[in-house]
mmCIF file of C-alpha atoms in Angstrom:
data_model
loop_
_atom_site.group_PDB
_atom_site.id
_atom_site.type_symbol
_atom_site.label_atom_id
_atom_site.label_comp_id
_atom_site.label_asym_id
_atom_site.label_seq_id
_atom_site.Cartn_x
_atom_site.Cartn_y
_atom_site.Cartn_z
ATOM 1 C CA UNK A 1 -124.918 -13.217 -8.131
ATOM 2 C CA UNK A 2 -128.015 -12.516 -6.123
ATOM 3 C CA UNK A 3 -130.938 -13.704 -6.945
ATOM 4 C CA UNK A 4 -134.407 -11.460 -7.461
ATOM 5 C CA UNK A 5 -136.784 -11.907 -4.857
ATOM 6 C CA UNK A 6 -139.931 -11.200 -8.419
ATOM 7 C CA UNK A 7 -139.316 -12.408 -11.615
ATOM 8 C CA UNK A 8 -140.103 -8.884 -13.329
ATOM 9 C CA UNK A 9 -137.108 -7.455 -11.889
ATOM 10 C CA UNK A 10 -134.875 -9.603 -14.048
ATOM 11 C CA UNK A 11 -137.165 -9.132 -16.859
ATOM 12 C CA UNK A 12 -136.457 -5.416 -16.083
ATOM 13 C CA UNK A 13 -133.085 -5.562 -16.377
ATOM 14 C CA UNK A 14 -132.990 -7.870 -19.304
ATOM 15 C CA UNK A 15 -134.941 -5.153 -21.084
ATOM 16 C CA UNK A 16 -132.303 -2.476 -19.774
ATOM 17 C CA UNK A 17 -129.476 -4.289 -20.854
ATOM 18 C CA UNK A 18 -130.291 -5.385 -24.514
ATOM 19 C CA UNK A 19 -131.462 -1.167 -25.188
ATOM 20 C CA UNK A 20 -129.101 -0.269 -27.892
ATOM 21 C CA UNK A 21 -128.560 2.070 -30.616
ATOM 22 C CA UNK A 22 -129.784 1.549 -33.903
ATOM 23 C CA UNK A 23 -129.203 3.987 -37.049
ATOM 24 C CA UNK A 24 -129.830 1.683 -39.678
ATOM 25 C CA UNK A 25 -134.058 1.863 -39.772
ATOM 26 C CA UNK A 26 -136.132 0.457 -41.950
ATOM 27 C CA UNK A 27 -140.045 1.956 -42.374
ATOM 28 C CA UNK A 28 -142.259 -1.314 -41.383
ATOM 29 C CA UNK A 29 -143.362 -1.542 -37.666
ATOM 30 C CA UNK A 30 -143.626 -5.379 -36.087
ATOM 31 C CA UNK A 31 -146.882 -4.191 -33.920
ATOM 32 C CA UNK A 32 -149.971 -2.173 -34.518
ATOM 33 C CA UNK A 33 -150.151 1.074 -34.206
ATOM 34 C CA UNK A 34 -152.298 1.206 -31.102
ATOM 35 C CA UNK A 35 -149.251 -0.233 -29.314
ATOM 36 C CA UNK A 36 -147.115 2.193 -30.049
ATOM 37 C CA UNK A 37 -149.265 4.878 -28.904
ATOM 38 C CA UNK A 38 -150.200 2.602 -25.707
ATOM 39 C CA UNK A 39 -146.610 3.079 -25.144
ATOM 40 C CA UNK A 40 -146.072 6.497 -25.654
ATOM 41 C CA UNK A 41 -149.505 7.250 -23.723
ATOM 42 C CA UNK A 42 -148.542 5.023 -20.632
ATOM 43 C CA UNK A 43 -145.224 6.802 -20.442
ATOM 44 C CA UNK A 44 -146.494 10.136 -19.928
ATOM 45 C CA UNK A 45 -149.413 9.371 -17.339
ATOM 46 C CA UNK A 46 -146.619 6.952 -15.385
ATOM 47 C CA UNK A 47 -143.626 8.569 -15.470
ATOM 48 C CA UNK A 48 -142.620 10.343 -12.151
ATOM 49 C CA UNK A 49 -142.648 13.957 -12.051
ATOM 50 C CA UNK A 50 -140.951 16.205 -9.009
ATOM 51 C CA UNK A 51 -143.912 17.933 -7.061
ATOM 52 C CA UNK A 52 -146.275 15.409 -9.605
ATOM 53 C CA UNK A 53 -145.997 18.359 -12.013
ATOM 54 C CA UNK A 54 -146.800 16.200 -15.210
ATOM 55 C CA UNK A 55 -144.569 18.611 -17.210
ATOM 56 C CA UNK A 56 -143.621 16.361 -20.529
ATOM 57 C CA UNK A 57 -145.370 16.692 -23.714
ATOM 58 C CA UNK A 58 -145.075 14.400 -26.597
ATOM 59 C CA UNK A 59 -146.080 14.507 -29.741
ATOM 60 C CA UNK A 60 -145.708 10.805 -31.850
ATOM 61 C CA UNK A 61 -145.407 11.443 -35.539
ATOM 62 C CA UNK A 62 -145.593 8.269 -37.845
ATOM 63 C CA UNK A 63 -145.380 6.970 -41.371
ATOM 64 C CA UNK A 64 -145.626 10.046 -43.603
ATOM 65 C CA UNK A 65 -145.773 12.273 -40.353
ATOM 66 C CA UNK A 66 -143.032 11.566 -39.714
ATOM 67 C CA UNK A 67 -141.443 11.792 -42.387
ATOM 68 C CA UNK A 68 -142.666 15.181 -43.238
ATOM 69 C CA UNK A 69 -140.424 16.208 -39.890
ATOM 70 C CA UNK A 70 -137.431 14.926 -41.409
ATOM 71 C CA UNK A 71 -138.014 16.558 -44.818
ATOM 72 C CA UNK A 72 -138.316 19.904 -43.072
ATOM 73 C CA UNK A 73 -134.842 19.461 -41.582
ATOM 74 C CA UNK A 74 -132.926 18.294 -44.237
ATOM 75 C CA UNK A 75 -134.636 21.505 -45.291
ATOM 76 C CA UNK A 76 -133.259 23.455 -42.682
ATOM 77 C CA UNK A 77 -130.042 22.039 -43.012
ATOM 78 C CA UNK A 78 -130.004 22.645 -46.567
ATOM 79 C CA UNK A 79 -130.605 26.275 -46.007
ATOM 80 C CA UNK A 80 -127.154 26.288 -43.591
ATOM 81 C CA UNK A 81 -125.226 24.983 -46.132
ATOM 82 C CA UNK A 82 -126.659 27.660 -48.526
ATOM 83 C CA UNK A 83 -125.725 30.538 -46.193
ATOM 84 C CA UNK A 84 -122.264 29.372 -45.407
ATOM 85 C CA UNK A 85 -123.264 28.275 -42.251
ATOM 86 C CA UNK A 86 -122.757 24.306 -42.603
ATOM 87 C CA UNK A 87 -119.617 23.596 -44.946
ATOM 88 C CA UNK A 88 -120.957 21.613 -48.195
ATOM 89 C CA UNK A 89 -118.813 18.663 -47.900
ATOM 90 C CA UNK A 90 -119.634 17.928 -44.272
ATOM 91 C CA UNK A 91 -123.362 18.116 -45.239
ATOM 92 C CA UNK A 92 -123.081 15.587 -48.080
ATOM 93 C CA UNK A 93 -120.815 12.793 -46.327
ATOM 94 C CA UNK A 94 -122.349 13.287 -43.223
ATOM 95 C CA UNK A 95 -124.987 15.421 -42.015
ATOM 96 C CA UNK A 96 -127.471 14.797 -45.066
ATOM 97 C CA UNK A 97 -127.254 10.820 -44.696
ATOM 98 C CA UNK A 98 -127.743 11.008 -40.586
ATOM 99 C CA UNK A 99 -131.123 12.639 -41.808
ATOM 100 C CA UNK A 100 -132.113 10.560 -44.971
ATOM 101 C CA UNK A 101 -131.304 7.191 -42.162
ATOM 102 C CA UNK A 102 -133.822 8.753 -39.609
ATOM 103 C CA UNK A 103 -136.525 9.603 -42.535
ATOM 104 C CA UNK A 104 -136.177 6.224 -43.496
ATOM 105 C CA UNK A 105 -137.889 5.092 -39.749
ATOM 106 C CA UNK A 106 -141.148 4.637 -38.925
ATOM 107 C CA UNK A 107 -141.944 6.915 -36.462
ATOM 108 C CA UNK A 108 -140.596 9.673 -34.534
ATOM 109 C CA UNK A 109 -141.570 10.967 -30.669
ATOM 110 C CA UNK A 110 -141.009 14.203 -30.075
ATOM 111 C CA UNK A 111 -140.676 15.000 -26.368
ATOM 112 C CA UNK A 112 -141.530 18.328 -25.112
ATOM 113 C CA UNK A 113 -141.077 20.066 -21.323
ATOM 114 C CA UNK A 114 -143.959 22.719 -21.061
ATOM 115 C CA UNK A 115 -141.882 25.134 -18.725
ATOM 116 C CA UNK A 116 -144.789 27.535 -18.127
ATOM 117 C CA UNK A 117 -146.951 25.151 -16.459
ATOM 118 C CA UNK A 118 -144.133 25.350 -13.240
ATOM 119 C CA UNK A 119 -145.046 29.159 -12.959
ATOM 120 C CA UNK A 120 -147.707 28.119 -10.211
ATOM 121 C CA UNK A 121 -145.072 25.438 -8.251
ATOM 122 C CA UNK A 122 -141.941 28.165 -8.809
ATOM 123 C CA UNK A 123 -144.716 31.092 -7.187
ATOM 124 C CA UNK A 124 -145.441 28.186 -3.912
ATOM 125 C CA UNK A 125 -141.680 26.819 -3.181
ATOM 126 C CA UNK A 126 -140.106 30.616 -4.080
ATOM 127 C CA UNK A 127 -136.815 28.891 -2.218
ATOM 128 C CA UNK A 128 -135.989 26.453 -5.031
ATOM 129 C CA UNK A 129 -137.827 28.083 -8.007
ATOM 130 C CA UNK A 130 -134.416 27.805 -9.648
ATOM 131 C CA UNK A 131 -134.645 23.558 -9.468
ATOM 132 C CA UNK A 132 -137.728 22.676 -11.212
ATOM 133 C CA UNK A 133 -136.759 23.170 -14.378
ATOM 134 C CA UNK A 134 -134.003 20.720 -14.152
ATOM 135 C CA UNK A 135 -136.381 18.555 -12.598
ATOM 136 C CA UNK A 136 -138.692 18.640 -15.479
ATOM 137 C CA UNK A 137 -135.852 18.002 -17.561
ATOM 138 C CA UNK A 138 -135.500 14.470 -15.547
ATOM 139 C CA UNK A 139 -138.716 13.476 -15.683
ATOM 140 C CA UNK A 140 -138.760 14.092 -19.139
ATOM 141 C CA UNK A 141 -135.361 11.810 -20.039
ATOM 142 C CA UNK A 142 -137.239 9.038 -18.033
ATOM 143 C CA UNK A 143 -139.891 9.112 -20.526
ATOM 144 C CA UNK A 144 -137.698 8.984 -23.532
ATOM 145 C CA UNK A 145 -135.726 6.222 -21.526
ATOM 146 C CA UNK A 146 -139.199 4.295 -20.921
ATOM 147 C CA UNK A 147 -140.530 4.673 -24.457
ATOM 148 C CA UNK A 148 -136.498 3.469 -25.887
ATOM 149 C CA UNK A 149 -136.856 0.589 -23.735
ATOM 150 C CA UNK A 150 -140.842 -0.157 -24.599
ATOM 151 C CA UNK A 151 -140.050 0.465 -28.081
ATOM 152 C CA UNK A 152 -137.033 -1.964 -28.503
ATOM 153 C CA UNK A 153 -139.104 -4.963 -26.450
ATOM 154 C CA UNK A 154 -141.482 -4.927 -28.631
ATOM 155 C CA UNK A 155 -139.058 -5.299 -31.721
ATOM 156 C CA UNK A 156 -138.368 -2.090 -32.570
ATOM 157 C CA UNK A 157 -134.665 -0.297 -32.678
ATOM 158 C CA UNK A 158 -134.502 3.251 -32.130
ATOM 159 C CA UNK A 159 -132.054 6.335 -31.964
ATOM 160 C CA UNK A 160 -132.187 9.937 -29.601
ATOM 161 C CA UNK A 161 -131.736 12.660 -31.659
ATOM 162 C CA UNK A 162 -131.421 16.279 -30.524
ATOM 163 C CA UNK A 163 -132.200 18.531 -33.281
ATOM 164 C CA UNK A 164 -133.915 21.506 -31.681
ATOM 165 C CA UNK A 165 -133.762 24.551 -31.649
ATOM 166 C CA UNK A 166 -133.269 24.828 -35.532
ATOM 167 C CA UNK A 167 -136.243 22.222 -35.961
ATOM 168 C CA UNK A 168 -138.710 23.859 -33.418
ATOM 169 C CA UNK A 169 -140.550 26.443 -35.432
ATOM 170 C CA UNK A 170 -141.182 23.980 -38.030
ATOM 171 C CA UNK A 171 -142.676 21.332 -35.166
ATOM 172 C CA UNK A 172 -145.040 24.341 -33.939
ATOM 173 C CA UNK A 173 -146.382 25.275 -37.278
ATOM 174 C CA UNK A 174 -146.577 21.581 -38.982
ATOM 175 C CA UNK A 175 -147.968 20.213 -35.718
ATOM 176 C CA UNK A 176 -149.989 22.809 -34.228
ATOM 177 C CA UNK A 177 -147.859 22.550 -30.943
ATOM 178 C CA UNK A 178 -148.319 25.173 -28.633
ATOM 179 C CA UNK A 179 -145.050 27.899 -27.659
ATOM 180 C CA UNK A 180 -145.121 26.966 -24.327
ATOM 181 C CA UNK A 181 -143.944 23.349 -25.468
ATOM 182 C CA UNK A 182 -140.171 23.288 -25.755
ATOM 183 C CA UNK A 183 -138.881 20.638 -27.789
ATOM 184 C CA UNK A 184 -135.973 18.763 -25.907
ATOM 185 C CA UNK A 185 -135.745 15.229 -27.766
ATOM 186 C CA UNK A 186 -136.712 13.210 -30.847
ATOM 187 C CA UNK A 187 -136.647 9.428 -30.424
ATOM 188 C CA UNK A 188 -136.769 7.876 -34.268
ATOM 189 C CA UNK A 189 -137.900 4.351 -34.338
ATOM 190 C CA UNK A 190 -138.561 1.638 -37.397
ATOM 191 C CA UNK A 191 -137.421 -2.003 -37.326
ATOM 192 C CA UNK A 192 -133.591 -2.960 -37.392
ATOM 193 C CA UNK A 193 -132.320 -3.256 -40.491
ATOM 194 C CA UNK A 194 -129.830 -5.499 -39.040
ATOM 195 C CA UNK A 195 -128.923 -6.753 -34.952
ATOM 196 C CA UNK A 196 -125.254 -6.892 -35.807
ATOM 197 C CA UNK A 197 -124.612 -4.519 -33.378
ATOM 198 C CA UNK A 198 -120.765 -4.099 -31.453
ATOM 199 C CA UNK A 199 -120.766 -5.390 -28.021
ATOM 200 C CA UNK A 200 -121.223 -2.805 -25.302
ATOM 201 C CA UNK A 201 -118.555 -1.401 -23.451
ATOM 202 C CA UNK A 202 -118.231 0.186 -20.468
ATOM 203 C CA UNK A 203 -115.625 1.677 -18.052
ATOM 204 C CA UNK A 204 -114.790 0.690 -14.961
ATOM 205 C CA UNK A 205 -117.521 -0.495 -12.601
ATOM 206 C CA UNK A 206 -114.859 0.353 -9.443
ATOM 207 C CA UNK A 207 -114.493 3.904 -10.353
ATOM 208 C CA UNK A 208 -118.355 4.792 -11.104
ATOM 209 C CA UNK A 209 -119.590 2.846 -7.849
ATOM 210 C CA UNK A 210 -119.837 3.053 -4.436
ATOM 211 C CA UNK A 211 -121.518 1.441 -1.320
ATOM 212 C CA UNK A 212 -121.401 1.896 2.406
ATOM 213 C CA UNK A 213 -123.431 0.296 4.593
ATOM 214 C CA UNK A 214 -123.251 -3.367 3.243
#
């Protein structure tokens, strides 16, 4: 095994490779809140964006914030089942603890990709107009990946959640967030409720890797 040449590259991976999953929240936070939003707010100025674009948003929603966002979709949710839409029993055995689990967190970021501010960029580089949303789209999973990994140093655990669109109208009125902001990700954070965790596992290194060259 090599060797790295600065000690903050192993830290770096260190911090990659204990990132995990966590479900089970509970609502206390081991920091401040000003570190949390150091986080969040060093993420978006840092993150790389194609063409320097700067296209994420993020809104962080904590304590009763946040739990406000997870009231509206149980909500929501509730309304499916209602309608027909969502069958009963799936929403009590699964769907309705899932939510109750990330209500019981701490916090919540929501990321955001504001798609009309590439109108400009699209208008200058006509010839790939079609790639910058997907590039925004990158950017913006960096962030989320950044924050994760931020988040779970600094002893929180934390879970990606995808819950738009049916969420989205709720986020813009609740939050003030403007339409142009389209909601891609919620990362719900809070302090383990308990490390025993499954080891990862992964599939073959050999058929996901390549070099040439070496």
């Amino acid at each position: 095994m090599s060797s790295f040449k600065n000690p903050a590259t192993a830290t770096l991976f260190d911090l990659a490779k204990a990132r995990r999953t966590y479900y089970a929240l509970t609502p206390e936070s081991p920091v401040p809140d000003s570190v949390i939003e150091t986080i969040v707010k060093d993420a978006v100025l840092h993150v790389p964006s194609s063409f320097n674009t700067q296209t994420t948003r993020v809104v962080l929603l904590l304590k009763k914030e946040h739990q406000k966002l997870w009231d509206a979709a149980l909500q929501i949710m509730e309304g499916l089942v209602a309608s027909g839409t969502i069958p009963k029993e799936m929403f009590e055995n699964n769907t309705k603890p899932k939510l109750e689990g990330f209500r019981n967190g701490y916090g919540t970021v929501l990321f955001f990709v504001d798609y009309e501010s590439l109108d400009p960029i699209k208008k200058q580089f006509a010839l790939y107009a079609d790639k910058f949303d997907p590039f925004a789209l990158e950017s913006n999973a960096m962030s989320q990946y950044l924050v994760w990994t931020a988040l779970e140093a600094e002893g929180f655990g934390a879970n990606l959640q995808h819950y738009s669109p049916l969420i989205d109208i709720k986020v813009q009125e609740n939050w003030n967030v403007p339409a142009s902001w389209k909601l891609d990700a919620q990362l719900v954070f809070g302090t383990p409720a308990s490390k025993d965790l499954p080891e990862k596992t992964f599939q073959p290194l050999e058929e996901r890797y390549k070099v040439f060259g070496n």
